[in-house]
mmCIF file of C-alpha atoms in Angstrom:
data_model
loop_
_atom_site.group_PDB
_atom_site.id
_atom_site.type_symbol
_atom_site.label_atom_id
_atom_site.label_comp_id
_atom_site.label_asym_id
_atom_site.label_seq_id
_atom_site.Cartn_x
_atom_site.Cartn_y
_atom_site.Cartn_z
ATOM 1 C CA MET A 24 151.434 165.792 159.582
ATOM 2 C CA LEU A 25 152.404 162.010 158.228
ATOM 3 C CA ASN A 26 155.450 161.312 155.522
ATOM 4 C CA ILE A 27 154.576 158.751 153.204
ATOM 5 C CA GLU A 28 157.109 157.427 150.574
ATOM 6 C CA LYS A 29 156.834 154.723 148.324
ATOM 7 C CA LEU A 30 159.819 152.296 147.581
ATOM 8 C CA ALA A 31 159.823 148.980 145.676
ATOM 9 C CA GLY A 32 161.807 145.832 145.240
ATOM 10 C CA ILE A 33 162.122 143.482 142.594
ATOM 11 C CA ASP A 34 163.133 139.991 143.275
ATOM 12 C CA ILE A 35 164.481 137.785 140.327
ATOM 13 C CA GLY A 36 164.247 134.367 141.880
ATOM 14 C CA SER A 37 164.659 130.777 140.092
ATOM 15 C CA ASN A 38 160.900 130.382 140.028
ATOM 16 C CA ALA A 39 159.483 133.562 139.866
ATOM 17 C CA ILE A 40 159.784 137.262 139.536
ATOM 18 C CA ARG A 41 158.021 139.693 142.033
ATOM 19 C CA LEU A 42 157.731 143.372 142.236
ATOM 20 C CA LEU A 43 156.865 144.996 145.895
ATOM 21 C CA VAL A 44 155.386 147.938 146.401
ATOM 22 C CA CYS A 45 155.275 149.368 149.509
ATOM 23 C CA ASN A 46 154.233 152.702 151.467
ATOM 24 C CA VAL A 47 156.781 153.755 154.309
ATOM 25 C CA ILE A 48 154.876 155.894 156.489
ATOM 26 C CA THR A 49 156.953 158.166 159.224
ATOM 27 C CA ASP A 50 155.764 160.577 161.733
ATOM 28 C CA LYS A 51 156.248 164.294 161.190
ATOM 29 C CA LYS A 52 159.959 164.228 162.179
ATOM 30 C CA GLY A 53 160.694 161.357 159.666
ATOM 31 C CA LYS A 54 160.758 158.686 162.425
ATOM 32 C CA ASN A 55 158.682 155.405 163.390
ATOM 33 C CA PRO A 56 158.445 154.357 160.282
ATOM 34 C CA SER A 57 155.784 151.478 159.076
ATOM 35 C CA PHE A 58 155.732 149.432 156.023
ATOM 36 C CA LYS A 59 152.413 149.044 154.698
ATOM 37 C CA LYS A 60 152.209 146.951 151.125
ATOM 38 C CA SER A 61 151.026 148.952 148.450
ATOM 39 C CA ALA A 62 150.860 146.244 145.651
ATOM 40 C CA LEU A 63 152.594 142.677 144.845
ATOM 41 C CA VAL A 64 153.057 141.413 141.490
ATOM 42 C CA ARG A 65 154.316 137.896 140.861
ATOM 43 C CA VAL A 66 155.343 136.676 137.305
ATOM 44 C CA PRO A 67 155.904 132.993 136.850
ATOM 45 C CA ILE A 68 159.095 132.907 134.939
ATOM 46 C CA ARG A 69 160.847 129.556 136.066
ATOM 47 C CA LEU A 70 164.819 131.074 134.901
ATOM 48 C CA GLY A 71 166.009 128.225 137.363
ATOM 49 C CA ALA A 72 164.537 125.586 134.647
ATOM 50 C CA ASP A 73 167.075 127.292 132.207
ATOM 51 C CA SER A 74 170.085 127.761 134.269
ATOM 52 C CA PHE A 75 170.132 124.502 136.238
ATOM 53 C CA ILE A 76 169.699 122.448 133.165
ATOM 54 C CA LYS A 77 171.118 124.043 130.299
ATOM 55 C CA GLY A 78 173.632 126.782 131.816
ATOM 56 C CA LYS A 79 171.887 129.839 130.296
ATOM 57 C CA ILE A 80 168.729 131.737 130.347
ATOM 58 C CA SER A 81 166.436 130.946 126.969
ATOM 59 C CA GLU A 82 165.901 133.606 124.323
ATOM 60 C CA GLU A 83 162.192 132.918 125.237
ATOM 61 C CA ASN A 84 162.624 133.676 128.735
ATOM 62 C CA LYS A 85 164.589 136.402 128.339
ATOM 63 C CA GLU A 86 161.892 138.095 126.080
ATOM 64 C CA ARG A 87 159.287 137.558 128.682
ATOM 65 C CA MET A 88 161.917 139.109 131.683
ATOM 66 C CA LEU A 89 162.100 142.008 129.585
ATOM 67 C CA LYS A 90 158.487 142.314 128.796
ATOM 68 C CA ALA A 91 158.054 142.119 132.940
ATOM 69 C CA MET A 92 160.631 144.738 133.606
ATOM 70 C CA GLU A 93 159.065 146.984 131.054
ATOM 71 C CA ALA A 94 155.352 146.310 132.844
ATOM 72 C CA PHE A 95 157.558 146.546 136.184
ATOM 73 C CA LYS A 96 158.699 149.974 135.015
ATOM 74 C CA LEU A 97 155.308 151.563 134.201
ATOM 75 C CA LEU A 98 153.843 150.270 137.527
ATOM 76 C CA MET A 99 156.246 151.665 139.561
ATOM 77 C CA GLU A 100 156.224 155.113 137.826
ATOM 78 C CA VAL A 101 151.966 154.780 138.316
ATOM 79 C CA HIS A 102 152.448 154.126 141.654
ATOM 80 C CA GLY A 103 154.836 157.207 142.299
ATOM 81 C CA VAL A 104 157.669 154.925 143.278
ATOM 82 C CA LYS A 105 160.641 157.286 144.413
ATOM 83 C CA LYS A 106 163.341 154.387 144.756
ATOM 84 C CA TYR A 107 163.708 151.150 143.796
ATOM 85 C CA TYR A 108 166.408 148.228 143.744
ATOM 86 C CA ALA A 109 166.341 144.824 141.463
ATOM 87 C CA CYS A 110 168.072 141.902 142.780
ATOM 88 C CA ALA A 111 168.822 138.408 140.870
ATOM 89 C CA THR A 112 169.385 135.521 142.805
ATOM 90 C CA SER A 113 171.298 132.013 141.689
ATOM 91 C CA ALA A 114 169.397 131.314 138.158
ATOM 92 C CA MET A 115 171.154 134.397 137.146
ATOM 93 C CA ARG A 116 174.257 133.971 139.025
ATOM 94 C CA GLU A 117 174.815 130.941 137.537
ATOM 95 C CA ALA A 118 173.489 131.252 134.209
ATOM 96 C CA SER A 119 176.286 131.878 131.342
ATOM 97 C CA ASN A 120 174.415 134.475 130.117
ATOM 98 C CA GLY A 121 173.342 135.912 133.494
ATOM 99 C CA GLN A 122 175.201 139.255 133.399
ATOM 100 C CA GLU A 123 174.577 139.736 129.726
ATOM 101 C CA VAL A 124 170.926 139.423 130.125
ATOM 102 C CA ALA A 125 171.146 141.805 133.010
ATOM 103 C CA GLU A 126 172.913 144.576 130.641
ATOM 104 C CA GLU A 127 170.239 144.065 127.593
ATOM 105 C CA ILE A 128 167.511 144.824 130.612
ATOM 106 C CA LEU A 129 169.288 147.767 131.553
ATOM 107 C CA GLU A 130 170.093 148.964 128.095
ATOM 108 C CA LYS A 131 166.310 148.506 127.058
ATOM 109 C CA THR A 132 164.341 148.885 130.430
ATOM 110 C CA SER A 133 166.905 151.370 132.356
ATOM 111 C CA ILE A 134 166.233 148.992 135.104
ATOM 112 C CA LYS A 135 169.272 147.988 136.840
ATOM 113 C CA ILE A 136 169.382 144.243 137.806
ATOM 114 C CA ASN A 137 172.049 143.454 140.902
ATOM 115 C CA ILE A 138 173.040 139.678 140.674
ATOM 116 C CA ILE A 139 173.720 138.901 144.207
ATOM 117 C CA ASP A 140 175.509 136.184 146.111
ATOM 118 C CA GLY A 141 173.624 134.073 149.050
ATOM 119 C CA LYS A 142 175.636 136.034 151.802
ATOM 120 C CA LYS A 143 174.047 139.264 150.206
ATOM 121 C CA GLU A 144 170.890 137.827 150.105
ATOM 122 C CA ALA A 145 170.877 136.534 153.594
ATOM 123 C CA ALA A 146 171.824 139.799 154.941
ATOM 124 C CA ILE A 147 168.701 141.668 152.765
ATOM 125 C CA ILE A 148 166.443 139.211 154.343
ATOM 126 C CA PHE A 149 167.673 139.896 157.580
ATOM 127 C CA SER A 150 167.112 143.486 157.434
ATOM 128 C CA THR A 151 163.489 142.730 158.183
ATOM 129 C CA ASP A 152 161.537 142.425 161.125
ATOM 130 C CA ILE A 153 163.209 138.554 162.355
ATOM 131 C CA SER A 154 164.821 140.290 164.747
ATOM 132 C CA ASP A 155 161.115 140.895 166.259
ATOM 133 C CA ILE A 156 160.781 136.863 166.407
ATOM 134 C CA ILE A 157 164.146 135.914 168.131
ATOM 135 C CA GLU A 158 164.142 135.611 171.839
ATOM 136 C CA LYS A 159 167.397 136.381 173.484
ATOM 137 C CA ASP A 160 167.323 132.990 175.465
ATOM 138 C CA LYS A 161 166.468 130.848 172.268
ATOM 139 C CA SER A 162 168.185 129.304 169.533
ATOM 140 C CA TYR A 163 167.237 129.480 166.209
ATOM 141 C CA LEU A 164 167.592 127.637 162.662
ATOM 142 C CA TYR A 165 166.726 130.401 159.897
ATOM 143 C CA VAL A 166 166.406 128.525 156.635
ATOM 144 C CA ASP A 167 165.212 130.554 153.610
ATOM 145 C CA VAL A 168 164.393 127.769 150.624
ATOM 146 C CA GLY A 169 164.333 129.375 147.021
ATOM 147 C CA GLY A 170 164.407 127.667 143.559
ATOM 148 C CA GLY A 171 168.111 127.478 143.207
ATOM 149 C CA SER A 172 169.446 127.692 146.878
ATOM 150 C CA THR A 173 168.763 127.213 150.327
ATOM 151 C CA GLU A 174 170.174 129.263 153.370
ATOM 152 C CA PHE A 175 170.851 128.180 156.456
ATOM 153 C CA THR A 176 171.283 130.477 159.486
ATOM 154 C CA VAL A 177 172.073 129.601 163.343
ATOM 155 C CA PHE A 178 171.374 132.193 165.919
ATOM 156 C CA SER A 179 172.100 131.720 169.553
ATOM 157 C CA GLU A 180 171.247 134.309 172.215
ATOM 158 C CA GLY A 181 170.391 136.654 169.325
ATOM 159 C CA LYS A 182 173.626 136.572 167.505
ATOM 160 C CA ILE A 183 174.435 134.675 164.265
ATOM 161 C CA ILE A 184 176.630 131.627 165.049
ATOM 162 C CA ASN A 185 176.884 130.306 161.710
ATOM 163 C CA SER A 186 175.458 130.983 157.975
ATOM 164 C CA LYS A 187 175.862 128.845 154.945
ATOM 165 C CA SER A 188 174.184 128.958 151.216
ATOM 166 C CA PHE A 189 173.307 125.683 149.944
ATOM 167 C CA LYS A 190 172.791 124.720 145.838
ATOM 168 C CA LEU A 191 169.718 122.821 146.911
ATOM 169 C CA GLY A 192 166.399 124.357 146.022
ATOM 170 C CA THR A 193 162.937 123.952 144.624
ATOM 171 C CA VAL A 194 163.534 123.648 140.859
ATOM 172 C CA ARG A 195 166.739 122.295 141.364
ATOM 173 C CA LEU A 196 165.544 119.388 143.279
ATOM 174 C CA LEU A 197 162.882 118.552 140.326
ATOM 175 C CA ASN A 198 165.752 118.633 137.982
ATOM 176 C CA TYR A 199 168.572 116.598 139.626
ATOM 177 C CA ASN A 200 169.367 113.095 139.784
ATOM 178 C CA LYS A 201 168.869 110.841 142.905
ATOM 179 C CA LYS A 202 172.714 110.573 143.023
ATOM 180 C CA GLU A 203 173.582 114.505 142.987
ATOM 181 C CA ALA A 204 170.806 115.510 145.331
ATOM 182 C CA LYS A 205 171.861 112.579 147.934
ATOM 183 C CA VAL A 206 175.424 114.426 147.901
ATOM 184 C CA ILE A 207 173.727 117.599 148.571
ATOM 185 C CA TRP A 208 171.555 116.344 150.994
ATOM 186 C CA ASN A 209 174.124 114.505 152.928
ATOM 187 C CA ASP A 210 176.481 117.714 153.116
ATOM 188 C CA ILE A 211 173.220 119.777 154.590
ATOM 189 C CA GLU A 212 172.724 116.953 157.286
ATOM 190 C CA SER A 213 176.160 117.263 158.540
ATOM 191 C CA TRP A 214 175.998 120.743 158.528
ATOM 192 C CA VAL A 215 172.809 121.395 160.396
ATOM 193 C CA LYS A 216 173.720 118.495 162.790
ATOM 194 C CA GLU A 217 177.323 119.775 163.324
ATOM 195 C CA ASN A 218 176.168 123.912 163.749
ATOM 196 C CA THR A 219 173.213 122.799 165.832
ATOM 197 C CA ALA A 220 174.459 120.265 168.542
ATOM 198 C CA ASN A 221 174.764 121.853 171.216
ATOM 199 C CA LEU A 222 171.702 124.143 171.230
ATOM 200 C CA LYS A 223 168.983 123.815 173.300
ATOM 201 C CA ARG A 224 165.148 124.456 172.909
ATOM 202 C CA LEU A 225 166.028 125.312 168.986
ATOM 203 C CA SER A 226 162.953 126.214 167.073
ATOM 204 C CA LEU A 227 163.261 126.746 163.380
ATOM 205 C CA ILE A 228 162.154 130.038 161.294
ATOM 206 C CA GLY A 229 161.549 129.759 157.910
ATOM 207 C CA SER A 230 160.964 131.934 154.601
ATOM 208 C CA GLY A 231 160.040 131.772 150.846
ATOM 209 C CA GLY A 232 156.701 131.390 149.236
ATOM 210 C CA ASN A 233 156.115 127.956 149.699
ATOM 211 C CA ILE A 234 156.819 127.745 153.750
ATOM 212 C CA ASN A 235 153.990 130.984 153.445
ATOM 213 C CA LYS A 236 151.750 129.024 151.438
ATOM 214 C CA ILE A 237 151.852 125.724 153.834
ATOM 215 C CA TYR A 238 151.110 128.461 156.516
ATOM 216 C CA LYS A 239 148.136 129.597 155.117
ATOM 217 C CA LEU A 240 146.643 126.230 154.265
ATOM 218 C CA SER A 241 147.327 125.115 157.673
ATOM 219 C CA GLY A 242 144.677 128.000 159.118
ATOM 220 C CA LYS A 243 147.239 128.551 161.821
ATOM 221 C CA PRO A 244 146.623 132.239 163.395
ATOM 222 C CA ILE A 245 149.619 134.832 162.806
ATOM 223 C CA GLY A 246 152.478 134.276 164.745
ATOM 224 C CA LYS A 247 151.637 130.291 165.659
ATOM 225 C CA PRO A 248 154.412 128.027 164.718
ATOM 226 C CA LEU A 249 153.840 125.109 162.951
ATOM 227 C CA SER A 250 154.760 121.395 164.562
ATOM 228 C CA LEU A 251 156.875 118.867 163.482
ATOM 229 C CA ILE A 252 154.109 116.313 163.247
ATOM 230 C CA TYR A 253 152.229 118.686 161.404
ATOM 231 C CA MET A 254 155.003 119.383 158.957
ATOM 232 C CA LYS A 255 155.226 115.324 158.382
ATOM 233 C CA ALA A 256 151.762 114.843 157.813
ATOM 234 C CA HIS A 257 151.317 117.958 155.653
ATOM 235 C CA TYR A 258 154.321 116.320 153.288
ATOM 236 C CA GLN A 259 152.663 112.932 153.179
ATOM 237 C CA PHE A 260 149.529 114.580 152.026
ATOM 238 C CA LEU A 261 151.146 116.649 149.609
ATOM 239 C CA LYS A 262 152.679 113.767 148.318
ATOM 240 C CA GLN A 263 149.919 111.485 147.814
ATOM 241 C CA MET A 264 147.868 114.156 145.867
ATOM 242 C CA THR A 265 148.879 114.601 141.944
ATOM 243 C CA TYR A 266 150.099 117.671 140.399
ATOM 244 C CA GLU A 267 146.312 118.613 139.162
ATOM 245 C CA GLU A 268 144.820 117.673 142.317
ATOM 246 C CA ARG A 269 146.968 120.442 143.967
ATOM 247 C CA ILE A 270 145.838 123.040 141.586
ATOM 248 C CA SER A 271 142.105 121.875 141.561
ATOM 249 C CA GLU A 272 141.874 120.932 145.233
ATOM 250 C CA LEU A 273 144.224 123.296 147.175
ATOM 251 C CA SER A 274 144.097 125.929 144.323
ATOM 252 C CA LEU A 275 147.683 126.335 143.861
ATOM 253 C CA ASN A 276 149.292 127.796 141.245
ATOM 254 C CA PRO A 277 150.536 125.831 138.112
ATOM 255 C CA ASP A 278 154.120 127.055 139.214
ATOM 256 C CA ARG A 279 153.398 126.370 143.033
ATOM 257 C CA ALA A 280 151.995 122.774 142.602
ATOM 258 C CA ASP A 281 155.142 120.966 141.552
ATOM 259 C CA VAL A 282 157.692 122.632 143.635
ATOM 260 C CA ILE A 283 155.978 122.657 147.385
ATOM 261 C CA VAL A 284 156.509 119.022 147.630
ATOM 262 C CA PRO A 285 160.481 119.663 147.363
ATOM 263 C CA ALA A 286 160.010 122.638 149.728
ATOM 264 C CA THR A 287 158.572 121.117 152.202
ATOM 265 C CA SER A 288 161.147 118.026 152.196
ATOM 266 C CA ILE A 289 163.551 120.833 152.842
ATOM 267 C CA TYR A 290 161.990 122.195 155.622
ATOM 268 C CA LEU A 291 161.229 119.162 157.107
ATOM 269 C CA ASN A 292 164.676 117.692 156.913
ATOM 270 C CA ALA A 293 165.962 120.630 158.911
ATOM 271 C CA MET A 294 163.541 120.143 161.183
ATOM 272 C CA LYS A 295 164.619 116.537 162.023
ATOM 273 C CA TRP A 296 168.299 116.893 162.033
ATOM 274 C CA SER A 297 168.472 120.119 164.352
ATOM 275 C CA GLY A 298 165.988 118.394 166.738
ATOM 276 C CA GLY A 299 163.570 121.599 166.244
ATOM 277 C CA LYS A 300 160.083 120.651 166.862
ATOM 278 C CA LYS A 301 158.640 123.359 165.831
ATOM 279 C CA ILE A 302 158.870 126.334 162.673
ATOM 280 C CA PHE A 303 157.672 129.968 162.904
ATOM 281 C CA VAL A 304 156.440 131.512 159.379
ATOM 282 C CA PRO A 305 157.060 135.449 159.470
ATOM 283 C CA LYS A 306 156.045 135.879 156.155
ATOM 284 C CA ILE A 307 159.067 137.621 155.238
ATOM 285 C CA GLY A 308 161.159 137.432 151.832
ATOM 286 C CA LEU A 309 163.568 139.230 149.431
ATOM 287 C CA ALA A 310 161.437 141.806 148.608
ATOM 288 C CA ASP A 311 160.695 142.773 151.921
ATOM 289 C CA GLY A 312 164.370 143.139 152.906
ATOM 290 C CA ILE A 313 164.816 145.155 149.641
ATOM 291 C CA VAL A 314 162.502 147.950 150.507
ATOM 292 C CA LYS A 315 163.536 147.767 154.478
ATOM 293 C CA SER A 316 167.381 148.144 153.380
ATOM 294 C CA LEU A 317 166.572 150.876 150.745
ATOM 295 C CA TYR A 318 164.617 152.737 153.255
ATOM 296 C CA ASN A 319 167.780 152.232 155.797
ATOM 297 C CA ASN A 320 170.475 153.209 152.980
ATOM 298 C CA LYS A 321 172.020 150.165 153.328
ATOM 299 C CA ILE A 322 171.757 149.078 149.512
#
């Protein structure tokens, strides 16, 4: 007899808010868990546009968040979710009223939002099946691109060598002036080159909604990496299209059609600076990590 438990993760990012509901199926001894996605709901509330420009979450987006959390609560009830965990990342973290908004949401919806730092975010994502991809004799640069920040982690011989979070994300890049962006780009270039200089046979692992979409557009079979040549060509292809063309011809969501260009530039530069010729896309994210961490009682 199989045991089935429903768990949920809520990811409150800078570009969108997600609810992932998962069936965790174990054998009769409660072992060998498999995780099957039951539902994934994505709401395009761009908190980063508030936080990174105005320094606080607007009244309008606060109300939209409240409604989204009420809807998520009802969805979790009808799905029969036993446990959930909600995380907020850089947009809520940097907003002057982030904690205040989280407290109001708790009071009105009873959903507790945990505002986490970049290290905790990376640790949650690493609790997914990323270890299945990593080969012990190879080196990897893991790049997780969000709306407000990008997390870089270097793996070699199955171990984490170094990790760092930079305030360079897709929403932030849309709003940075060239001078601000150049300073951070230079910091990232120095860090990546320094931390990957002596590593041979290095590949990248990419996570985030944009690289997942790029991978889907490529038509590659699951498990096959994207090449540096492909990423260069795809970046030029996206840049040549207008925002409207990306929506009409590539069927991108309006809130994806603008950020996919700066996202591609982050992955592409990471490949160039590290010398990586290919990038693996395991389609993992914070919400997946939340569910795995919940199951393993790590959060």
